[in-house]
Structures are given as structure tokens and as C-alpha cells.
Amino acid sequence: MNPISPLIQLVDDDAAVREALAMLLGTIGLRVAPWAHPQDFLDGFHRGSIAAILPDVRMPALAGLAVIYLLRQQGADQPVIVLTGHASLDAAVTATKLGAYDFQKKPFDHESLLHSIEKALEHKKLTEQTSTLRRALSNISGGSSPPPAGIEPRGTSRHVRPATTARKSRMPGHELGSASSAGDRSSSA
């Protein structure tokens, strides 16, 4: 049995863009739910069934950046790839601060957009796997959170070298992480 293909929510007021992107995304096996009105999308939003969201920046009544903000307020963690025909540095920075995965300018470079969507879906899958593993580890350890990276609980058999220990480089006379000066190196010759 084949798994259900990922569902992409496309929010754009331009019918031609919605149709073209639905066809393009269908070529790589993605399902697309097109929305002409951002408020309709938000009203029908159910985060569990969505793989990624592609909102246009400029739409009547509710801008794409506002859509991202409202989604994040609802706890949505799906990757968002912002679409725009009016790219500006300010909009890109704002989208990134709101948690957008990528920012794509219209007219689209099909390969770039498809690559961005594939990477966003891969990132989402890895994030979900990490969360699942953390929950499992928390259940195994009795609900306590795992130690920070590089710190082993007492009584373990693994040893961790301190991060401040200098390592030898491949170049004779140089150590990575050491504070030796040029005079120190020349005196050893």
C-alpha cells in the first residue's frame, strides 16, 4: 500500500498561479489544496494533515506575512515557503523572523521551487523524527530531560574529551585551539 502523498496548502489570490502550481507540484506526486482567500484557509486550517504551506505575500484583506504570524500563534509548525511577485528585503527578513523556511520570487524557477519544497518536507520529517526520539528518551529516563550535548551522566562507560583540549593539526608545528604565538613556533625549529 502506498503512503498518502504530502498535502501542500497553496494560498494565492491569483487563479492562474494556483492552477499552474497545482500542476507543477502534482508532477512530483504532491497533493495540493488551493485557497483563493487567506481567511478561508485559516478558518479551515487543521495542522495535522498539512505537510507545507505556500502563501502569497500580497493578497487582498490579509497578507501572506499575517497568515504566517497567525499560523505560528496557533502553534503551527509546518514549513512555510513564501511566494511573492513583489520581493523586497524587508519582506524576506520579516518572513524569516516569522519562521518561513524559504522565500520564492514570482515568476518561479520551477527547479528552485521544487527543490525548496522537497528540502522543507525533508526538514519537517527530520524534525518530527527528532521529537519522537526525544519523547521516547524522556519516557525511558522517567520523564527527566536528556543531558545537554557533550555531558554524560555519572556512571556511564563513555568518556568525553573536554572541548578545550587542543588537537594536533596535520601541519607540523601547529596545534588547533592552542594560543601559541608565531614566536613560539619559530623557537621550536
Coordinates of N, CA and C in Angstrom, one line a residue:
M1 N 0.8 -1.2 0.0 CA 0.0 0.0 0.0 C 0.9 1.2 0.0
N2 N 0.6 2.2 -0.9 CA 1.4 3.4 -1.0 C 1.0 4.4 0.1
P3 N 1.9 5.1 0.7 CA 1.5 6.1 1.7 C 0.9 7.3 1.0
I4 N 0.1 8.0 1.7 CA -0.6 9.2 1.1 C 0.5 10.2 0.8
S5 N 0.5 10.8 -0.3 CA 1.4 11.9 -0.6 C 1.2 13.1 0.2
P6 N 2.3 13.9 0.5 CA 2.1 15.1 1.3 C 1.2 16.1 0.7
L7 N 0.5 16.8 1.6 CA -0.5 17.8 1.2 C 0.1 19.2 1.4
I8 N 0.1 19.9 0.3 CA 0.6 21.3 0.3 C -0.6 22.2 0.2
Q9 N -0.6 23.2 1.2 CA -1.6 24.2 1.2 C -1.1 25.4 0.4
L10 N -1.8 25.8 -0.7 CA -1.4 26.9 -1.5 C -2.4 28.0 -1.3
V11 N -1.9 29.1 -0.8 CA -2.8 30.3 -0.6 C -2.3 31.4 -1.5
D12 N -3.1 31.7 -2.6 CA -2.8 32.7 -3.5 C -4.1 33.2 -4.2
D13 N -4.2 34.5 -4.3 CA -5.4 35.1 -4.8 C -5.5 35.0 -6.3
D14 N -4.4 34.6 -7.0 CA -4.3 34.6 -8.4 C -4.6 33.1 -8.9
A15 N -5.8 33.0 -9.6 CA -6.2 31.6 -10.0 C -5.2 31.0 -10.9
A16 N -4.6 31.7 -11.8 CA -3.6 31.2 -12.8 C -2.4 30.6 -12.0
V17 N -2.0 31.3 -11.0 CA -0.8 30.8 -10.2 C -1.2 29.5 -9.4
R18 N -2.4 29.5 -8.8 CA -2.9 28.3 -8.1 C -3.0 27.1 -9.1
E19 N -3.5 27.3 -10.3 CA -3.6 26.2 -11.2 C -2.2 25.7 -11.7
A20 N -1.3 26.7 -12.0 CA 0.0 26.3 -12.5 C 0.8 25.6 -11.4
L21 N 0.7 26.1 -10.2 CA 1.5 25.4 -9.1 C 0.9 24.1 -8.8
A22 N -0.4 23.9 -8.8 CA -1.0 22.6 -8.5 C -0.6 21.6 -9.6
M23 N -0.5 22.0 -10.8 CA 0.0 21.1 -11.9 C 1.5 20.7 -11.7
L24 N 2.3 21.8 -11.4 CA 3.7 21.6 -11.2 C 4.0 20.6 -10.0
L25 N 3.3 20.9 -8.8 CA 3.5 20.1 -7.7 C 3.0 18.6 -7.9
G26 N 2.0 18.5 -8.7 CA 1.4 17.2 -9.0 C 2.4 16.3 -9.7
T27 N 3.3 17.0 -10.5 CA 4.3 16.2 -11.3 C 5.3 15.5 -10.4
I28 N 5.5 15.9 -9.1 CA 6.4 15.2 -8.2 C 5.6 14.4 -7.1
G29 N 4.3 14.3 -7.4 CA 3.5 13.4 -6.5 C 2.9 14.1 -5.3
L30 N 2.9 15.4 -5.3 CA 2.3 16.1 -4.1 C 0.8 16.4 -4.4
R31 N 0.1 16.4 -3.3 CA -1.3 16.8 -3.4 C -1.4 18.3 -3.0
V32 N -2.3 19.1 -3.7 CA -2.3 20.5 -3.4 C -3.8 20.9 -3.1
A33 N -3.9 21.6 -2.0 CA -5.2 22.2 -1.6 C -5.1 23.7 -1.9
P34 N -5.7 24.2 -3.0 CA -5.6 25.6 -3.3 C -6.6 26.5 -2.6
W35 N -6.2 27.6 -2.1 CA -7.1 28.6 -1.4 C -6.9 29.9 -2.1
A36 N -8.1 30.6 -2.4 CA -8.0 31.9 -3.0 C -8.0 33.0 -2.0
H37 N -8.6 32.6 -0.8 CA -8.7 33.6 0.3 C -8.0 33.1 1.5
P38 N -7.1 33.9 2.1 CA -6.3 33.5 3.2 C -7.2 33.2 4.5
Q39 N -8.3 34.0 4.6 CA -9.1 33.8 5.8 C -9.8 32.4 5.7
D40 N -10.3 32.1 4.5 CA -10.9 30.7 4.3 C -9.9 29.6 4.7
F41 N -8.6 29.8 4.3 CA -7.6 28.8 4.6 C -7.4 28.8 6.2
L42 N -7.3 29.9 6.8 CA -7.1 29.9 8.3 C -8.3 29.3 9.0
D43 N -9.5 29.6 8.5 CA -10.7 29.0 9.1 C -10.8 27.5 9.0
G44 N -10.2 27.0 7.9 CA -10.3 25.5 7.7 C -9.0 24.8 8.0
F45 N -8.1 25.6 8.7 CA -6.7 25.0 8.9 C -6.8 23.9 10.0
H46 N -6.2 22.8 9.6 CA -6.1 21.6 10.5 C -4.6 21.2 10.4
R47 N -3.8 21.5 11.4 CA -2.4 21.3 11.2 C -1.9 19.9 11.0
G48 N -2.6 18.9 11.5 CA -2.2 17.5 11.4 C -2.1 17.0 10.0
S49 N -2.8 17.5 9.1 CA -2.9 16.9 7.8 C -2.1 17.7 6.7
I50 N -1.3 18.6 7.1 CA -0.6 19.5 6.2 C 0.9 19.3 6.3
A51 N 1.5 19.1 5.1 CA 3.0 19.0 5.0 C 3.7 20.3 5.0
A52 N 3.2 21.3 4.2 CA 3.8 22.6 4.0 C 2.8 23.6 3.5
I53 N 3.1 24.8 3.7 CA 2.2 25.9 3.3 C 2.9 26.9 2.4
L54 N 2.3 27.3 1.3 CA 2.8 28.2 0.4 C 1.9 29.4 0.3
P55 N 2.1 30.5 1.1 CA 1.2 31.7 0.9 C 1.9 32.7 0.1
D56 N 1.0 33.5 -0.7 CA 1.5 34.6 -1.4 C 1.6 35.8 -0.4
V57 N 2.6 36.7 -0.7 CA 2.8 37.8 0.3 C 1.7 38.8 0.1
R58 N 1.3 39.2 -1.1 CA 0.3 40.3 -1.3 C -1.0 39.7 -1.7
M59 N -2.0 39.8 -0.8 CA -3.3 39.3 -1.1 C -4.3 40.4 -0.5
P60 N -5.5 40.5 -1.1 CA -6.4 41.4 -0.6 C -6.9 40.9 0.8
A61 N -7.2 41.8 1.7 CA -7.7 41.6 3.0 C -6.7 41.1 4.0
L62 N -5.9 40.1 3.7 CA -4.9 39.5 4.6 C -3.7 39.1 3.9
A63 N -2.6 39.8 4.3 CA -1.3 39.5 3.6 C -0.7 38.1 4.0
G64 N 0.1 37.6 3.2 CA 0.8 36.3 3.5 C 1.6 36.3 4.8
L65 N 2.2 37.4 5.1 CA 3.0 37.5 6.3 C 2.1 37.5 7.5
A66 N 0.9 38.0 7.4 CA 0.0 38.0 8.5 C -0.5 36.5 8.7
V67 N -0.6 35.8 7.6 CA -1.0 34.4 7.6 C 0.0 33.6 8.4
I68 N 1.3 33.8 8.1 CA 2.4 33.1 8.8 C 2.3 33.4 10.3
Y69 N 2.1 34.7 10.6 CA 2.0 35.1 12.0 C 0.9 34.4 12.7
L70 N -0.3 34.4 12.1 CA -1.5 33.8 12.7 C -1.3 32.3 12.8
L71 N -0.7 31.6 11.9 CA -0.4 30.2 12.0 C 0.5 29.9 13.1
R72 N 1.6 30.7 13.3 CA 2.5 30.4 14.4 C 1.8 30.7 15.7
Q73 N 0.9 31.6 15.8 CA 0.2 31.9 17.0 C -0.7 30.7 17.4
Q74 N -1.1 29.9 16.4 CA -1.9 28.7 16.6 C -1.1 27.5 16.9
G75 N 0.2 27.7 16.9 CA 1.2 26.6 17.2 C 1.5 25.8 15.9
A76 N 1.2 26.2 14.8 CA 1.5 25.5 13.5 C 3.0 25.5 13.3
D77 N 3.6 24.3 13.0 CA 5.0 24.2 12.8 C 5.4 23.7 11.4
Q78 N 4.4 23.7 10.5 CA 4.7 23.3 9.1 C 5.6 24.3 8.5
P79 N 6.5 23.8 7.6 CA 7.3 24.7 6.9 C 6.5 25.6 6.0
V80 N 6.9 26.9 5.9 CA 6.2 27.9 5.1 C 7.2 28.4 4.0
I81 N 6.8 28.3 2.8 CA 7.6 28.8 1.7 C 6.8 30.0 1.1
V82 N 7.3 31.2 1.3 CA 6.6 32.4 0.9 C 6.7 32.6 -0.5
L83 N 5.7 33.0 -1.2 CA 5.6 33.3 -2.6 C 5.4 34.8 -2.8
T84 N 6.1 35.4 -3.7 CA 5.8 36.8 -3.9 C 6.2 37.2 -5.4
G85 N 5.4 38.1 -5.9 CA 5.7 38.8 -7.1 C 6.4 40.2 -6.9
H86 N 6.4 40.5 -5.6 CA 7.0 41.9 -5.2 C 8.0 41.7 -4.1
A87 N 9.1 41.1 -4.5 CA 10.1 40.7 -3.5 C 10.8 42.0 -3.0
S88 N 11.0 42.0 -1.7 CA 11.7 43.1 -1.0 C 12.5 42.5 0.1
L89 N 13.6 43.1 0.4 CA 14.5 42.6 1.5 C 13.7 42.6 2.8
D90 N 12.9 43.7 3.1 CA 12.1 43.8 4.3 C 11.2 42.6 4.4
A91 N 10.5 42.3 3.3 CA 9.5 41.2 3.4 C 10.2 39.9 3.6
A92 N 11.4 39.7 3.0 CA 12.1 38.4 3.2 C 12.6 38.3 4.7
V93 N 13.1 39.4 5.2 CA 13.6 39.4 6.6 C 12.4 39.1 7.6
T94 N 11.3 39.8 7.3 CA 10.1 39.6 8.2 C 9.6 38.1 8.1
A95 N 9.6 37.6 6.9 CA 9.1 36.2 6.7 C 10.0 35.3 7.4
T96 N 11.3 35.5 7.4 CA 12.3 34.7 8.1 C 12.1 34.8 9.6
K97 N 11.9 36.0 10.1 CA 11.7 36.1 11.5 C 10.5 35.4 12.0
L98 N 9.5 35.3 11.1 CA 8.2 34.7 11.5 C 8.4 33.1 11.3
G99 N 9.5 32.7 10.9 CA 9.7 31.3 10.8 C 9.6 30.7 9.4
A100 N 9.5 31.5 8.3 CA 9.4 30.9 7.0 C 10.6 30.1 6.7
Y101 N 10.4 29.0 6.0 CA 11.5 28.1 5.5 C 12.3 28.7 4.3
D102 N 11.5 29.3 3.4 CA 12.1 29.9 2.2 C 11.2 31.0 1.7
F103 N 11.8 31.8 0.7 CA 11.1 32.9 0.1 C 11.4 32.8 -1.4
Q104 N 10.3 32.6 -2.2 CA 10.5 32.4 -3.6 C 9.8 33.5 -4.4
K105 N 10.5 34.0 -5.3 CA 10.0 35.2 -6.1 C 9.3 34.7 -7.4
K106 N 8.2 35.3 -7.7 CA 7.5 35.0 -9.0 C 8.1 35.9 -10.1
P107 N 8.2 35.4 -11.3 CA 7.9 34.1 -11.8 C 8.9 33.1 -11.2
F108 N 8.4 31.9 -10.9 CA 9.2 30.9 -10.3 C 10.2 30.2 -11.2
D109 N 11.3 29.9 -10.7 CA 12.2 29.0 -11.3 C 11.7 27.6 -10.8
H110 N 11.1 26.8 -11.7 CA 10.5 25.6 -11.2 C 11.4 24.7 -10.4
E111 N 12.6 24.5 -10.9 CA 13.6 23.6 -10.2 C 13.9 24.2 -8.8
S112 N 14.1 25.5 -8.7 CA 14.3 26.0 -7.4 C 13.2 25.9 -6.4
L113 N 12.0 26.1 -6.9 CA 10.8 25.9 -6.0 C 10.6 24.5 -5.6
L114 N 10.7 23.6 -6.6 CA 10.6 22.1 -6.2 C 11.7 21.7 -5.3
H115 N 12.9 22.1 -5.5 CA 14.0 21.8 -4.6 C 13.7 22.3 -3.2
S116 N 13.2 23.6 -3.1 CA 12.9 24.2 -1.8 C 11.8 23.4 -1.1
I117 N 10.7 23.0 -1.8 CA 9.7 22.2 -1.2 C 10.2 20.8 -0.7
E118 N 11.0 20.2 -1.6 CA 11.5 18.9 -1.2 C 12.4 19.0 0.1
K119 N 13.2 20.0 0.2 CA 14.0 20.2 1.3 C 13.2 20.6 2.6
A120 N 12.1 21.4 2.4 CA 11.3 21.7 3.5 C 10.6 20.5 4.0
L121 N 10.1 19.6 3.2 CA 9.4 18.4 3.6 C 10.4 17.4 4.3
E122 N 11.7 17.4 3.8 CA 12.7 16.6 4.4 C 13.0 17.1 5.8
H123 N 13.1 18.4 5.9 CA 13.3 19.1 7.2 C 12.2 18.8 8.2
K124 N 11.0 18.9 7.7 CA 9.8 18.6 8.6 C 9.9 17.1 9.1
K125 N 10.2 16.2 8.2 CA 10.3 14.8 8.6 C 11.3 14.6 9.6
L126 N 12.5 15.2 9.4 CA 13.6 15.0 10.4 C 13.2 15.7 11.8
T127 N 12.6 16.8 11.7 CA 12.1 17.4 13.0 C 11.1 16.5 13.7
E128 N 10.2 15.9 13.0 CA 9.2 15.1 13.6 C 9.9 13.8 14.2
Q129 N 10.9 13.3 13.5 CA 11.6 12.1 14.0 C 12.4 12.4 15.3
T130 N 13.0 13.6 15.3 CA 13.7 14.1 16.5 C 12.8 14.2 17.6
S131 N 11.7 14.8 17.4 CA 10.7 15.0 18.5 C 10.2 13.6 19.0
T132 N 10.0 12.7 18.2 CA 9.6 11.3 18.6 C 10.7 10.7 19.4
L133 N 11.9 10.8 19.0 CA 13.0 10.2 19.7 C 13.2 10.8 21.1
R134 N 13.0 12.1 21.1 CA 13.2 12.8 22.4 C 12.1 12.4 23.4
R135 N 10.8 12.2 22.9 CA 9.7 11.8 23.7 C 10.0 10.4 24.2
A136 N 10.5 9.5 23.4 CA 10.8 8.1 23.7 C 11.9 8.1 24.8
L137 N 13.0 8.9 24.6 CA 14.1 9.0 25.6 C 13.6 9.5 26.9
S138 N 12.7 10.5 26.9 CA 12.1 11.1 28.1 C 11.3 10.0 28.8
N139 N 10.6 9.2 28.1 CA 9.8 8.1 28.7 C 10.7 7.1 29.3
I140 N 11.8 6.7 28.7 CA 12.7 5.7 29.2 C 13.4 6.2 30.4
S141 N 13.8 7.5 30.4 CA 14.5 8.1 31.5 C 13.6 8.5 32.7
G142 N 12.4 8.2 32.6 CA 11.5 8.5 33.7 C 11.0 10.0 33.7
G143 N 11.0 10.5 32.5 CA 10.4 11.9 32.4 C 11.4 13.0 32.5
S144 N 12.6 12.7 32.9 CA 13.6 13.7 33.0 C 14.2 14.0 31.6
S145 N 14.6 15.2 31.4 CA 15.1 15.5 30.1 C 16.5 15.0 29.9
P146 N 16.9 14.8 28.7 CA 18.3 14.3 28.5 C 19.3 15.3 28.8
P147 N 20.5 14.9 29.1 CA 21.6 15.9 29.5 C 21.9 16.7 28.2
P148 N 22.5 17.9 28.4 CA 22.9 18.7 27.2 C 24.0 17.9 26.5
A149 N 24.2 18.2 25.2 CA 25.1 17.6 24.3 C 26.5 17.7 24.9
G150 N 27.3 16.6 24.9 CA 28.6 16.6 25.4 C 28.8 16.3 26.9
I151 N 27.6 16.1 27.6 CA 27.7 15.8 29.0 C 27.1 14.5 29.2
E152 N 27.9 13.6 29.8 CA 27.4 12.2 30.1 C 27.1 12.1 31.6
P153 N 26.0 11.4 31.9 CA 25.6 11.2 33.3 C 26.7 10.4 34.0
R154 N 26.9 10.5 35.3 CA 27.8 9.8 36.0 C 27.5 8.3 35.9
G155 N 28.6 7.5 35.9 CA 28.4 6.0 35.9 C 28.3 5.5 34.5
T156 N 28.5 6.3 33.5 CA 28.5 5.8 32.1 C 29.9 5.3 31.8
S157 N 30.0 4.5 30.8 CA 31.3 3.9 30.4 C 31.9 4.8 29.4
R158 N 31.2 5.7 28.8 CA 31.8 6.5 27.7 C 32.5 7.7 28.3
H159 N 33.6 8.1 27.7 CA 34.4 9.2 28.1 C 34.4 10.3 27.1
V160 N 34.2 11.5 27.5 CA 34.2 12.7 26.6 C 35.4 13.6 26.8
R161 N 36.1 13.8 25.8 CA 37.2 14.7 25.9 C 36.7 16.1 26.0
P162 N 37.2 16.9 26.9 CA 36.8 18.3 27.1 C 37.0 19.1 25.8
A163 N 36.1 20.0 25.5 CA 36.2 20.8 24.3 C 37.4 21.7 24.2
T164 N 38.0 22.0 25.4 CA 39.2 22.9 25.4 C 40.5 22.2 25.1
T165 N 40.5 20.9 25.0 CA 41.7 20.1 24.7 C 42.2 20.4 23.3
A166 N 43.4 20.8 23.2 CA 44.0 21.1 21.9 C 44.2 19.8 21.1
R167 N 44.0 19.9 19.8 CA 44.2 18.8 18.9 C 45.4 19.1 18.0
K168 N 46.1 18.1 17.5 CA 47.2 18.3 16.6 C 46.6 18.5 15.2
S169 N 47.2 19.5 14.5 CA 46.7 19.7 13.1 C 47.6 18.8 12.2
R170 N 47.3 18.8 11.0 CA 48.1 18.0 10.0 C 49.4 18.7 9.7
M171 N 49.5 20.0 10.0 CA 50.7 20.7 9.7 C 51.6 20.7 10.9
P172 N 52.9 20.2 10.7 CA 53.8 20.2 11.8 C 54.0 21.5 12.4
G173 N 54.1 21.6 13.7 CA 54.3 22.8 14.5 C 53.1 23.6 14.7
H174 N 51.9 23.1 14.3 CA 50.6 23.9 14.6 C 49.7 23.0 15.4
E175 N 49.1 23.6 16.4 CA 48.0 22.9 17.1 C 46.7 23.7 16.9
L176 N 45.6 23.0 16.7 CA 44.4 23.7 16.6 C 43.9 24.0 18.1
G177 N 43.4 25.2 18.3 CA 42.9 25.5 19.6 C 43.9 26.0 20.6
S178 N 45.2 26.0 20.2 CA 46.2 26.5 21.1 C 46.4 28.0 21.0
A179 N 47.0 28.6 22.0 CA 47.2 30.0 22.0 C 48.7 30.3 21.7
S180 N 49.4 29.5 21.0 CA 50.8 29.7 20.7 C 51.0 30.8 19.8
S181 N 52.0 31.6 20.0 CA 52.3 32.7 19.1 C 53.3 32.3 18.0
A182 N 53.5 33.2 17.1 CA 54.4 32.9 16.0 C 55.8 32.7 16.5
G183 N 56.2 33.5 17.6 CA 57.5 33.3 18.2 C 57.7 31.9 18.8
D184 N 56.6 31.4 19.4 CA 56.7 30.0 19.9 C 57.0 29.0 18.9
R185 N 56.4 29.2 17.7 CA 56.6 28.2 16.6 C 58.0 28.3 16.1
S186 N 58.5 29.5 15.9 CA 59.8 29.7 15.4 C 60.9 29.2 16.3
S187 N 60.7 29.3 17.6 CA 61.7 28.8 18.6 C 61.8 27.3 18.6
S188 N 60.8 26.6 18.2 CA 60.9 25.1 18.2 C 61.6 24.6 17.0
A189 N 62.0 25.4 16.1 CA 62.7 24.9 14.9 C 64.2 24.7 15.1

